[in-house]
Coordinates of N, CA and C in Angstrom, one line a residue:
Chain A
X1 N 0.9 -1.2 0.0 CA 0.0 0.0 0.0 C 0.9 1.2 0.0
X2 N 0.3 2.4 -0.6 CA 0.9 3.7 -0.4 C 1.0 3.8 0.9
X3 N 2.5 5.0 1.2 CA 2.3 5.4 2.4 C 1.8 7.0 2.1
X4 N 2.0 8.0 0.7 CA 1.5 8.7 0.4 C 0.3 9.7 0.0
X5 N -0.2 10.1 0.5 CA -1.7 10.9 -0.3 C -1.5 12.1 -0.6
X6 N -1.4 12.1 -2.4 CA -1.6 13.5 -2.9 C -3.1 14.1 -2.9
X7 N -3.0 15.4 -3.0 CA -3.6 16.5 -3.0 C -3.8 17.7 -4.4
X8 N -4.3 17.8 -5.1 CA -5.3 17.1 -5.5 C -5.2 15.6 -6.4
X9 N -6.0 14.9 -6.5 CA -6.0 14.1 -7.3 C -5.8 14.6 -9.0
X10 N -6.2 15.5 -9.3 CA -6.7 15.8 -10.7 C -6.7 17.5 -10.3
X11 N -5.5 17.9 -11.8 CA -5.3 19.7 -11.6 C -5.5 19.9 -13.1
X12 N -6.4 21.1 -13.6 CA -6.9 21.7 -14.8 C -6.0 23.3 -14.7
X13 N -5.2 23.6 -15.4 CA -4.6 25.0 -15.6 C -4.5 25.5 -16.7
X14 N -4.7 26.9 -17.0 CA -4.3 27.4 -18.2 C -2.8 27.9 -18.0
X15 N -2.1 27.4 -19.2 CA -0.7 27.9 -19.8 C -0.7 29.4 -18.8
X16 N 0.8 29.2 -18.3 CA 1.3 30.6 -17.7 C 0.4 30.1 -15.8
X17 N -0.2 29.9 -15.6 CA -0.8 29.9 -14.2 C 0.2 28.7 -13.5
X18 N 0.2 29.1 -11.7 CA 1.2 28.2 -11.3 C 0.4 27.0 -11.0
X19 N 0.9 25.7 -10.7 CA 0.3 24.8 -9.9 C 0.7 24.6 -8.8
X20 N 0.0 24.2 -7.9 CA 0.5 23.6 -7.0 C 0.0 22.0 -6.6
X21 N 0.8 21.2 -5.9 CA 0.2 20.1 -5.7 C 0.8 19.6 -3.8
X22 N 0.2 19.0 -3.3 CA 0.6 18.6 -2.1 C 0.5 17.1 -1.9
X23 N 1.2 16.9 -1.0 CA 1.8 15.1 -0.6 C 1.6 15.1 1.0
X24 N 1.1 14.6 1.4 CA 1.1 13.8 2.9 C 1.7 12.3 2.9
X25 N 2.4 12.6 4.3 CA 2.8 11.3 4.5 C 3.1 10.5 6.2
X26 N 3.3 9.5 6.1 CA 3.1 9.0 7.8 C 4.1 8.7 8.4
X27 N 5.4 8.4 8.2 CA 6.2 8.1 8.8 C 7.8 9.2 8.7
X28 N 8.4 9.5 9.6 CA 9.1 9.8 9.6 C 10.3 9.4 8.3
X29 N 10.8 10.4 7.6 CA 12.0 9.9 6.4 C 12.7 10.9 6.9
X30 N 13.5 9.9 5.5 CA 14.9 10.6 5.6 C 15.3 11.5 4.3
X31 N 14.8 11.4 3.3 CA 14.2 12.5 2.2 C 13.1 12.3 1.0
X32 N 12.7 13.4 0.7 CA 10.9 13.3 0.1 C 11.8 13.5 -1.3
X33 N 11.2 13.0 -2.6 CA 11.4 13.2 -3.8 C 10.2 13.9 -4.5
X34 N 10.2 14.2 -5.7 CA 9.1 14.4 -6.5 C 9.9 14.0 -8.1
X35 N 9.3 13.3 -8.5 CA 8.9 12.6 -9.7 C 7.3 13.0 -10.9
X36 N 7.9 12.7 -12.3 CA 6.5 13.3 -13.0 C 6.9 12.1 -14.1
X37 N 5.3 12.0 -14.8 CA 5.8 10.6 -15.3 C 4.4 10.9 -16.2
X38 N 4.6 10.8 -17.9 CA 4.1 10.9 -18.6 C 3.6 10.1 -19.4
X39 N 2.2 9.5 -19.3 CA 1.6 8.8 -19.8 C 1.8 7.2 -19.5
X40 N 2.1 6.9 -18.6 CA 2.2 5.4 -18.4 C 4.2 4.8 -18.8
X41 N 5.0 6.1 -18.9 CA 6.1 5.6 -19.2 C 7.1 5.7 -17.7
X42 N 8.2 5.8 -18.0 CA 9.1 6.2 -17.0 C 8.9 7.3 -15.9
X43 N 9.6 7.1 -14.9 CA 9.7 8.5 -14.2 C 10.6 9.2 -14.4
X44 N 10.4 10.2 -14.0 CA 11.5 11.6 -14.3 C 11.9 12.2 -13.3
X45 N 13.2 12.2 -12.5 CA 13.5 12.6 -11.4 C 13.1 14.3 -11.1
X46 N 12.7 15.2 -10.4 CA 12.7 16.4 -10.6 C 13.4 17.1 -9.5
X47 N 13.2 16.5 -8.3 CA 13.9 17.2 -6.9 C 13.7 16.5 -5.6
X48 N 15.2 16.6 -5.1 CA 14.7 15.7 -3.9 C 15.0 16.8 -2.8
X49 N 14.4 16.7 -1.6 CA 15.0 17.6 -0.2 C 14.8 16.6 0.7
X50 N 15.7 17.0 1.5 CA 16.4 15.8 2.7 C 15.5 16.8 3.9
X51 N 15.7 15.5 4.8 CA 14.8 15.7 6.2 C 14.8 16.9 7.2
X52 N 16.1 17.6 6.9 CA 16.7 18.7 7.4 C 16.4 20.3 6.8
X53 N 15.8 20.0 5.6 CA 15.4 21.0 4.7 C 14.2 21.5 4.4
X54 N 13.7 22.9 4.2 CA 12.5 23.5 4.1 C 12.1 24.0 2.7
X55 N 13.0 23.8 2.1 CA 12.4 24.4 0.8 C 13.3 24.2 -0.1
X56 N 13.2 24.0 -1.3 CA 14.8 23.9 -2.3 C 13.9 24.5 -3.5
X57 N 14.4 25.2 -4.3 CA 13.9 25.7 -5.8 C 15.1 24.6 -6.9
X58 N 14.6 24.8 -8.2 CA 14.8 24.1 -9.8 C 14.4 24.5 -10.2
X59 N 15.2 25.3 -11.0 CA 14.2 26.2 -12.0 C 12.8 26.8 -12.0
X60 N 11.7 26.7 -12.3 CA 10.5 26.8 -12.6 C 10.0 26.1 -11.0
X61 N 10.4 25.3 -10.1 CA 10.0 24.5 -9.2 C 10.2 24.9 -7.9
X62 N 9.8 24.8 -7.1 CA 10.0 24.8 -5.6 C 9.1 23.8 -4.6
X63 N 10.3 23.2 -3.9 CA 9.4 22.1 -3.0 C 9.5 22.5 -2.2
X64 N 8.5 22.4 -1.0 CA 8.6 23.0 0.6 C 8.4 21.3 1.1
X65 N 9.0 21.9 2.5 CA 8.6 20.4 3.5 C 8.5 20.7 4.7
X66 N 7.1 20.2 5.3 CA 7.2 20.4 6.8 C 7.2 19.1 7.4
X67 N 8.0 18.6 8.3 CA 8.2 17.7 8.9 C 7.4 17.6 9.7
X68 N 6.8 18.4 10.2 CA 6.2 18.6 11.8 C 4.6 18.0 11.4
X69 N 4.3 18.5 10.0 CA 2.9 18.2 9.7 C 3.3 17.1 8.3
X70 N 4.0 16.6 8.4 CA 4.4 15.5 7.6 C 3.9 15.9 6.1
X71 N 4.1 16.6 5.2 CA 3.4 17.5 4.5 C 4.7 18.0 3.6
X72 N 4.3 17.7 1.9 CA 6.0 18.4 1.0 C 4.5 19.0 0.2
X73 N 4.6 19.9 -0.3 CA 3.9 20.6 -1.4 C 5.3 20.9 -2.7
X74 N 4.6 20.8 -4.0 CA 5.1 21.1 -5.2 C 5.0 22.3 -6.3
X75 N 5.0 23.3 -6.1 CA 4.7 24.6 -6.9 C 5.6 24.7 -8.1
X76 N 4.7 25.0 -9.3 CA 5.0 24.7 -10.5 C 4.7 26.2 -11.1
X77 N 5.4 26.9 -11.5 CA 5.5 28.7 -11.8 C 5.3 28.3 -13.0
X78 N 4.5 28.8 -13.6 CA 4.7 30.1 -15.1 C 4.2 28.5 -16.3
X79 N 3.5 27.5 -15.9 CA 3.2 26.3 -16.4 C 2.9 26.1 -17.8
X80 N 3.7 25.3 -18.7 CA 3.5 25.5 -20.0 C 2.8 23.9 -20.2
X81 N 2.0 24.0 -21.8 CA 1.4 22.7 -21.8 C 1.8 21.5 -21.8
X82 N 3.5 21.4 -22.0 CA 4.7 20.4 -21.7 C 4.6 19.6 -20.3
X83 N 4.1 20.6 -19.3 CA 4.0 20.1 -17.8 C 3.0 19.0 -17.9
X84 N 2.2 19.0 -18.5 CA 1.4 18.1 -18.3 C 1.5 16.5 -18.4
X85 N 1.1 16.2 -17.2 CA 1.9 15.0 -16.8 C 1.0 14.5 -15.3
X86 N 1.6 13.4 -15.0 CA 1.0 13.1 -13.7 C 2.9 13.1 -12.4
X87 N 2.1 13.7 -11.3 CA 3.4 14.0 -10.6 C 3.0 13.0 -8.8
X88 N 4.2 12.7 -9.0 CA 4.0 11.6 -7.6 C 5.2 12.0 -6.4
X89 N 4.8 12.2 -5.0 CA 6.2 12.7 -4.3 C 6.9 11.2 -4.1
X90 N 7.5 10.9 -3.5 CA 8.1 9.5 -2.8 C 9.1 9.8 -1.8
X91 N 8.7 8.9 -1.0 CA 9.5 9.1 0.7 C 10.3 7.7 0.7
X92 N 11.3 8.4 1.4 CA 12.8 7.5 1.6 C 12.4 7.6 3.2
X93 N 12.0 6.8 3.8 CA 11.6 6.6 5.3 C 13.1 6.3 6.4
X94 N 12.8 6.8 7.2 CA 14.4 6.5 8.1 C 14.5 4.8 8.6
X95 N 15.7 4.5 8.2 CA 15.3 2.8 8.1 C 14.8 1.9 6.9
X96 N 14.6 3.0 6.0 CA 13.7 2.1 5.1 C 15.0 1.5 4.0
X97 N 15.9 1.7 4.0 CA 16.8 1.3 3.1 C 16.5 1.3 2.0
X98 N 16.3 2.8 0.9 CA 16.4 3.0 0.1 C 15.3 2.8 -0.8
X99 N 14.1 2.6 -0.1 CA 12.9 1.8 -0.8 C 12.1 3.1 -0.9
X100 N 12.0 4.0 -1.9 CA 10.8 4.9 -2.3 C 9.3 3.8 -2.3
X101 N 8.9 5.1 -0.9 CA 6.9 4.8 -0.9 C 6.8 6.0 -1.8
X102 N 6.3 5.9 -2.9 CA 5.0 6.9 -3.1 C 4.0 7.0 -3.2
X103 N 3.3 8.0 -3.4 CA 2.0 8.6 -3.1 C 1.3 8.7 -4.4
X104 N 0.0 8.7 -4.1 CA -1.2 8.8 -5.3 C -0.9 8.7 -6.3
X105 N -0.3 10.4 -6.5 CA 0.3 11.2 -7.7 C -1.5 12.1 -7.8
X106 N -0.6 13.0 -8.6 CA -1.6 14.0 -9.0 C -1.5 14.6 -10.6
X107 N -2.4 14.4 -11.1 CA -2.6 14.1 -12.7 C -2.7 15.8 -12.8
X108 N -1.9 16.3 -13.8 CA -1.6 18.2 -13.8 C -1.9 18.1 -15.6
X109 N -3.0 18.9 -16.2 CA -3.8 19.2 -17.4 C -3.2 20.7 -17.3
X110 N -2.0 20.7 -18.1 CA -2.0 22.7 -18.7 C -2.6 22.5 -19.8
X111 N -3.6 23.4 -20.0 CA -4.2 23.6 -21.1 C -3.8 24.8 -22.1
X112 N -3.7 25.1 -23.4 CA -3.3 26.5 -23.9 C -4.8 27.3 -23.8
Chain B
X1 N 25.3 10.3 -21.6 CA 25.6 9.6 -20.6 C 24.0 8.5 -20.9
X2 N 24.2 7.0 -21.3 CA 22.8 6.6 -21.7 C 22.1 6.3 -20.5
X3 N 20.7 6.3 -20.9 CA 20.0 5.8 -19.1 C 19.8 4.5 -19.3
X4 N 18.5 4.2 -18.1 CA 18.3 3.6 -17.7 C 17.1 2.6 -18.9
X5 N 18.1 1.3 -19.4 CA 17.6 0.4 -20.3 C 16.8 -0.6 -19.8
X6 N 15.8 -1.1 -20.1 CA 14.6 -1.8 -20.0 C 14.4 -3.0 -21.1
X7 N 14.2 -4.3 -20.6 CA 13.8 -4.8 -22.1 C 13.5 -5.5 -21.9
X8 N 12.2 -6.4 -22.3 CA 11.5 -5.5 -23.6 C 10.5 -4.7 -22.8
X9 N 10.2 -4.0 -23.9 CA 9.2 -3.1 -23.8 C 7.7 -3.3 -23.6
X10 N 7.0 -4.2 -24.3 CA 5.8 -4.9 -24.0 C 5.9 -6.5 -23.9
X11 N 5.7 -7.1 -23.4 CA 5.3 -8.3 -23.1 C 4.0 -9.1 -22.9
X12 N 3.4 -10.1 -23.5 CA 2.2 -10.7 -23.4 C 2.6 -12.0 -22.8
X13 N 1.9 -12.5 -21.9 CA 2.6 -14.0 -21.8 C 0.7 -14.7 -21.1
X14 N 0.8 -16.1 -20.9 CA -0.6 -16.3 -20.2 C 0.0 -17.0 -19.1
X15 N -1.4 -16.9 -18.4 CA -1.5 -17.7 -16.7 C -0.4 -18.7 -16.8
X16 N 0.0 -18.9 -15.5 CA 1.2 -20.1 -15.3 C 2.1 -20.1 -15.9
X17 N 2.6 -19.2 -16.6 CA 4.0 -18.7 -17.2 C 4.7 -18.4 -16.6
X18 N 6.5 -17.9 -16.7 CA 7.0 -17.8 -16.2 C 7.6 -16.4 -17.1
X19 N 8.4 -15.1 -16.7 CA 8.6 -14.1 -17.2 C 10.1 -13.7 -16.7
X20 N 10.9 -13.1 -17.2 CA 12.3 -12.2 -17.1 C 12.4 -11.4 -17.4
X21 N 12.6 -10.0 -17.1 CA 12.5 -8.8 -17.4 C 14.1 -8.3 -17.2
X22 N 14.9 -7.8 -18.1 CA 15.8 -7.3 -17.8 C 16.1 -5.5 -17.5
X23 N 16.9 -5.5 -16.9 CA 17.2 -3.5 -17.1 C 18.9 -3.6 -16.9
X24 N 19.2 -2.5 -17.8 CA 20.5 -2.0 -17.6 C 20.7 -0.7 -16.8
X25 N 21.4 -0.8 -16.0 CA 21.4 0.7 -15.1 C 22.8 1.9 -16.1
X26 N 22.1 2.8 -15.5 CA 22.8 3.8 -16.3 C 24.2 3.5 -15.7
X27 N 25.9 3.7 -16.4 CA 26.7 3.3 -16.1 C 27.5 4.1 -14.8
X28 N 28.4 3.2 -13.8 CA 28.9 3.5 -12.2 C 27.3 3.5 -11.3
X29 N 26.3 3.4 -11.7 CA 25.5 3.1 -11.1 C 25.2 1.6 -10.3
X30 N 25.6 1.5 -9.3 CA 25.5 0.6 -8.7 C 23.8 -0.2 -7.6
X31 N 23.1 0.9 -7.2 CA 21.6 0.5 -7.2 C 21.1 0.0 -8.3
X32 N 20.5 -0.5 -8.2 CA 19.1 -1.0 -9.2 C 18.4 -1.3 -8.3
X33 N 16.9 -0.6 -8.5 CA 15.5 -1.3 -7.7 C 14.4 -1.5 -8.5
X34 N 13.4 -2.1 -8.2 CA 12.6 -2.4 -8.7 C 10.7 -2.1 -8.2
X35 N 10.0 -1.6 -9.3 CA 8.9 -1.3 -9.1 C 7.6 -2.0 -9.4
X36 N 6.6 -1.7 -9.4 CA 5.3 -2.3 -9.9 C 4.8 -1.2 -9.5
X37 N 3.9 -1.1 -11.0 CA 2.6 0.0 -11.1 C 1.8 -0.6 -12.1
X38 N 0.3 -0.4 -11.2 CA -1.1 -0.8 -11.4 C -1.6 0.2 -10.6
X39 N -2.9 0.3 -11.8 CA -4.3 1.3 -11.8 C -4.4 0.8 -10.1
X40 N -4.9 -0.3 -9.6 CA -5.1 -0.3 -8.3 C -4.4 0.0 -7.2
X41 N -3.4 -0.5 -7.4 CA -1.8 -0.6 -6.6 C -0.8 1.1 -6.4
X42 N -0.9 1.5 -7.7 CA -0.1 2.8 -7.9 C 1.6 1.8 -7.9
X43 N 2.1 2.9 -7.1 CA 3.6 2.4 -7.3 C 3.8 1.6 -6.4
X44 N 4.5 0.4 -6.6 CA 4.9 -0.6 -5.1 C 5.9 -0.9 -5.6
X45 N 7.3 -0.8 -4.4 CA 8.7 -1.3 -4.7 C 8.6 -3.2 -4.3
X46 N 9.5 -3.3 -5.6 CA 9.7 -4.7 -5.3 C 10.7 -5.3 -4.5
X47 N 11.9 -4.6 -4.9 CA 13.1 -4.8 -4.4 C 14.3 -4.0 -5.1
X48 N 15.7 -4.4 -4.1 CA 16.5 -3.4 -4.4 C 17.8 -3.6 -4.7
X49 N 18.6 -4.0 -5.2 CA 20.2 -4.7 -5.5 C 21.3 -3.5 -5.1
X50 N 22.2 -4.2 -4.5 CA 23.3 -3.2 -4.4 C 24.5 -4.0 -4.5
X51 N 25.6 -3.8 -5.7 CA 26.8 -4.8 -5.9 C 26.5 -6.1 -5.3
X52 N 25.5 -6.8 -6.4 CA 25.0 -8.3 -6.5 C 24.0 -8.3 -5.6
X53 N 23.9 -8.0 -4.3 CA 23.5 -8.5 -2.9 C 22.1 -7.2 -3.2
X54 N 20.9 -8.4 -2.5 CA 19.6 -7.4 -2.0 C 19.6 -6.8 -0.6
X55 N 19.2 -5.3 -0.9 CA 19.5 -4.8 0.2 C 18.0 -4.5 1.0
X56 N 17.2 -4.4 0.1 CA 15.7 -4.7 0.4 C 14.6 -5.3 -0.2
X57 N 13.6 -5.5 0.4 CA 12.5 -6.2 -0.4 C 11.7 -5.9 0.3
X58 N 10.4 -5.8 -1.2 CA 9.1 -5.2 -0.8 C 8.1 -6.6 -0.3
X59 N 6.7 -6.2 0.0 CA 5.9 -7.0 0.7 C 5.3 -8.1 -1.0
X60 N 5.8 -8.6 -1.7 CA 5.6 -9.2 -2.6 C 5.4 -10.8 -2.4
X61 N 4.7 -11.7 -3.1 CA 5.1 -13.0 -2.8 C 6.3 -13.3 -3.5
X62 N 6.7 -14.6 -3.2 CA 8.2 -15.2 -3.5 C 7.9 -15.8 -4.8
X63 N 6.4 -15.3 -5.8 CA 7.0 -16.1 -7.0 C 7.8 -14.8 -7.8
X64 N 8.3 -13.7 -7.3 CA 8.8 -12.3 -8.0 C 10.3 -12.5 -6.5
X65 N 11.0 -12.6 -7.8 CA 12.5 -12.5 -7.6 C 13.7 -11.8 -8.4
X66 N 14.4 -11.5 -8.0 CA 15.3 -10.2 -8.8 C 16.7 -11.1 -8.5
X67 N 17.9 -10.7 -9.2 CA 19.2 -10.4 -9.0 C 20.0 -9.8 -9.9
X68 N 21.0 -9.3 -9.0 CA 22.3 -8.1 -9.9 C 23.1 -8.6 -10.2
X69 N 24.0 -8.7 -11.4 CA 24.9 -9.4 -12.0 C 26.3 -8.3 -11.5
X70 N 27.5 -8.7 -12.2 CA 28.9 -8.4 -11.5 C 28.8 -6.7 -12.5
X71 N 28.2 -6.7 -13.6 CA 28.0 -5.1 -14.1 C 27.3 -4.3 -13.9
X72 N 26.2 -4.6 -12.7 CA 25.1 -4.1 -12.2 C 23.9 -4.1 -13.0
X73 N 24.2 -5.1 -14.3 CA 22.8 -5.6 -14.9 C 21.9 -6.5 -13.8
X74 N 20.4 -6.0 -14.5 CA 19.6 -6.7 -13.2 C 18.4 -7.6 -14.3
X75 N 18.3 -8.5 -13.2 CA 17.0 -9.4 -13.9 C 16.0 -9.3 -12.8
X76 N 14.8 -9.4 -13.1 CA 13.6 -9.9 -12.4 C 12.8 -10.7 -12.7
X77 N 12.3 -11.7 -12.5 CA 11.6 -12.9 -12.7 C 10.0 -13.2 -12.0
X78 N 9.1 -13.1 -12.9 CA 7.7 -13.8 -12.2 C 7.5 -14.7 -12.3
X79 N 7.1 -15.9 -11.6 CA 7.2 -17.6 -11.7 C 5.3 -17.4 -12.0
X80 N 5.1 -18.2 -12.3 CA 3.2 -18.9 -12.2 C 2.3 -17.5 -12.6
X81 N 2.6 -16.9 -13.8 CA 1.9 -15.6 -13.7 C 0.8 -15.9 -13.7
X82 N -0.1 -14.7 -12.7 CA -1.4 -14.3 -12.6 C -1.9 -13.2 -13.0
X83 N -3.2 -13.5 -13.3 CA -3.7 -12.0 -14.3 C -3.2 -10.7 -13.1
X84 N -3.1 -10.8 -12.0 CA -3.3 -10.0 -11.5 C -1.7 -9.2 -11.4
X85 N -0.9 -9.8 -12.3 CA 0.5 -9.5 -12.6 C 0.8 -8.3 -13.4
X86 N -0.4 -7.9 -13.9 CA -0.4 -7.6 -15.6 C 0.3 -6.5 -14.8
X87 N 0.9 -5.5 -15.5 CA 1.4 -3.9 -14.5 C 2.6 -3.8 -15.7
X88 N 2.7 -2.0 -15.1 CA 4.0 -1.9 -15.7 C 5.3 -1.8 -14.6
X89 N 6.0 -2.6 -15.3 CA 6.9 -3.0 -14.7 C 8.3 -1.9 -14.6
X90 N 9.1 -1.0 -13.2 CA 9.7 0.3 -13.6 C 11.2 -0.5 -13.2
X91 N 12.3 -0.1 -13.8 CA 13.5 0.1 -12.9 C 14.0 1.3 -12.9
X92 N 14.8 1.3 -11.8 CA 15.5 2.6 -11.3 C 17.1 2.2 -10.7
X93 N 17.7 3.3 -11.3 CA 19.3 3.0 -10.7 C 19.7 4.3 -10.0
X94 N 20.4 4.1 -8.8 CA 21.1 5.4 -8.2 C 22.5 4.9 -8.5
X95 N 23.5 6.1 -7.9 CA 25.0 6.0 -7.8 C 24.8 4.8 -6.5
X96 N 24.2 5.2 -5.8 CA 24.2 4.6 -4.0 C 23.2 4.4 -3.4
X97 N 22.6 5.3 -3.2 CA 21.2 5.2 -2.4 C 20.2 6.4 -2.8
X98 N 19.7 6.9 -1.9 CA 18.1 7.5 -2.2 C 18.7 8.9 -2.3
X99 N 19.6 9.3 -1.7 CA 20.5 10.6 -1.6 C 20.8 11.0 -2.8
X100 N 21.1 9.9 -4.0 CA 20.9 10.8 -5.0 C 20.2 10.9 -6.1
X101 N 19.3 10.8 -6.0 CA 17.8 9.9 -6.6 C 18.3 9.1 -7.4
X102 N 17.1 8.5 -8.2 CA 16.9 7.9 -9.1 C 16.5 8.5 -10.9
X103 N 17.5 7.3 -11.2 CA 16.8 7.6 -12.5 C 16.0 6.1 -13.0
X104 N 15.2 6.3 -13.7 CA 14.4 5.3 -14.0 C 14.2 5.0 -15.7
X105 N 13.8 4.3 -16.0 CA 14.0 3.4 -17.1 C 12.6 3.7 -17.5
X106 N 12.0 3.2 -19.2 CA 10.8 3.5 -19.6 C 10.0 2.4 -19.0
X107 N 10.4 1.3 -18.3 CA 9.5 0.4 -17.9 C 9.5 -0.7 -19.2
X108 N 9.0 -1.8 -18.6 CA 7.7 -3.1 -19.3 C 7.5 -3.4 -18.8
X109 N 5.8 -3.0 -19.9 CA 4.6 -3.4 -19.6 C 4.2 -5.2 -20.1
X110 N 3.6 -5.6 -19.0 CA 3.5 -7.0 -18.8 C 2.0 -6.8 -18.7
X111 N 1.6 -7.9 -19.6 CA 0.1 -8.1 -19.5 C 0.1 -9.7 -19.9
X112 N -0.9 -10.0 -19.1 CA -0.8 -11.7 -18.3 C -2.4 -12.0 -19.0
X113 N -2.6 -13.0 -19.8 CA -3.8 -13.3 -20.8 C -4.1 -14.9 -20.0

């Protein structure tokens, strides 16, 4: 089973608007990823922040993380119809040896 | 720098078959792990190789087994397939561990008739 639940399930934007998406999770880690993954193919690494960290930017991106409320959110600036994709966080759990849980994922529609 | 090779790409096989799935990890990459994704399921790790030896395993039955060769080529194997096998199948290679992500491969897709 997932240990993750994204937020929303399903995002509609017009080109240029930011998204955001959010991830909950239950157990303590040791760092949150975010991944995007296009049509049933591969994933695509996009950003990881370690357990110690509150926020990291990439380009166009920025992930926050609160530990406290177990909670990474994913903000996607200035969104072209390229983005469109489905985006999943994944947690590296303390102890867990390397084994990404992820979550739902959240299916992102830029539309022009 | 090539990635993360998968093969093959689609697969059909029926009930009580047996299947091997190969991936190449991108090169000095010494992780390889392994996924499963289904509409019901989402992502579930299967397991994880580190220079030959498994370093983890997911909650799977024992007819799904993996190992890493001496180049950090990896196999994974389903014994007695069940429809409920059908999924796409992901790998992923780090340098080391989760520290510096993953890159992942396009997958095969395994569908069990």
């Amino acid at each position: 089973s997932q240990q993750g639940e994204e937020d929303p399930q399903a995002l509609s934007i017009q080109e240029g608007e930011n998204a955001t998406m959010n991830c909950s999770y239950k157990t303590s880690i040791n760092n949150l990823q975010w991944y995007r993954q296009n049509s049933g193919r591969g994933l695509v690494h996009l950003i990881l922040i370690r357990s110690n960290e509150r926020e990291k930017h990439s380009g166009r991106l920025r992930v926050t993380l609160d530990t406290s409320k177990k909670s990474s959110s994913l903000l996607i600036t200035a969104s072209r119809a390229a983005d469109t994709a489905s985006y999943f966080c994944a947690t590296d759990a303390w102890g867990g040896g390397n084994k990404l849980t992820f979550g739902t994922g959240t299916q992102l529609k830029v539309e022009l | 720098k090539a990635g993360v090779t998968q093969t093959p790409r689609y697969l059909i096989k029926t009930r009580g078959q047996q299947v091997t799935l190969s991936c190449s990890p991108i090169s000095g990459h010494r992780s390889v792990s392994w996924y499963q994704q289904t509409p019901g399921q989402g992502l579930q790790f299967l397991f994880e190789y580190f220079s030959e030896t498994q370093r983890n395993k997911g909650n799977f039955p024992g007819r799904f087994s993996g190992r890493q060769f001496s180049n950090s080529r990896s196999e994974m194997n389903v014994s007695t397939l069940e429809l409920g096998d059908s999924a796409l199948y992901l790998c992923a290679s780090s340098e080391r561990d989760s520290l510096y992500g993953y890159t992942f491969g396009s997958g095969t897709r395994l569908t069990v008739v």
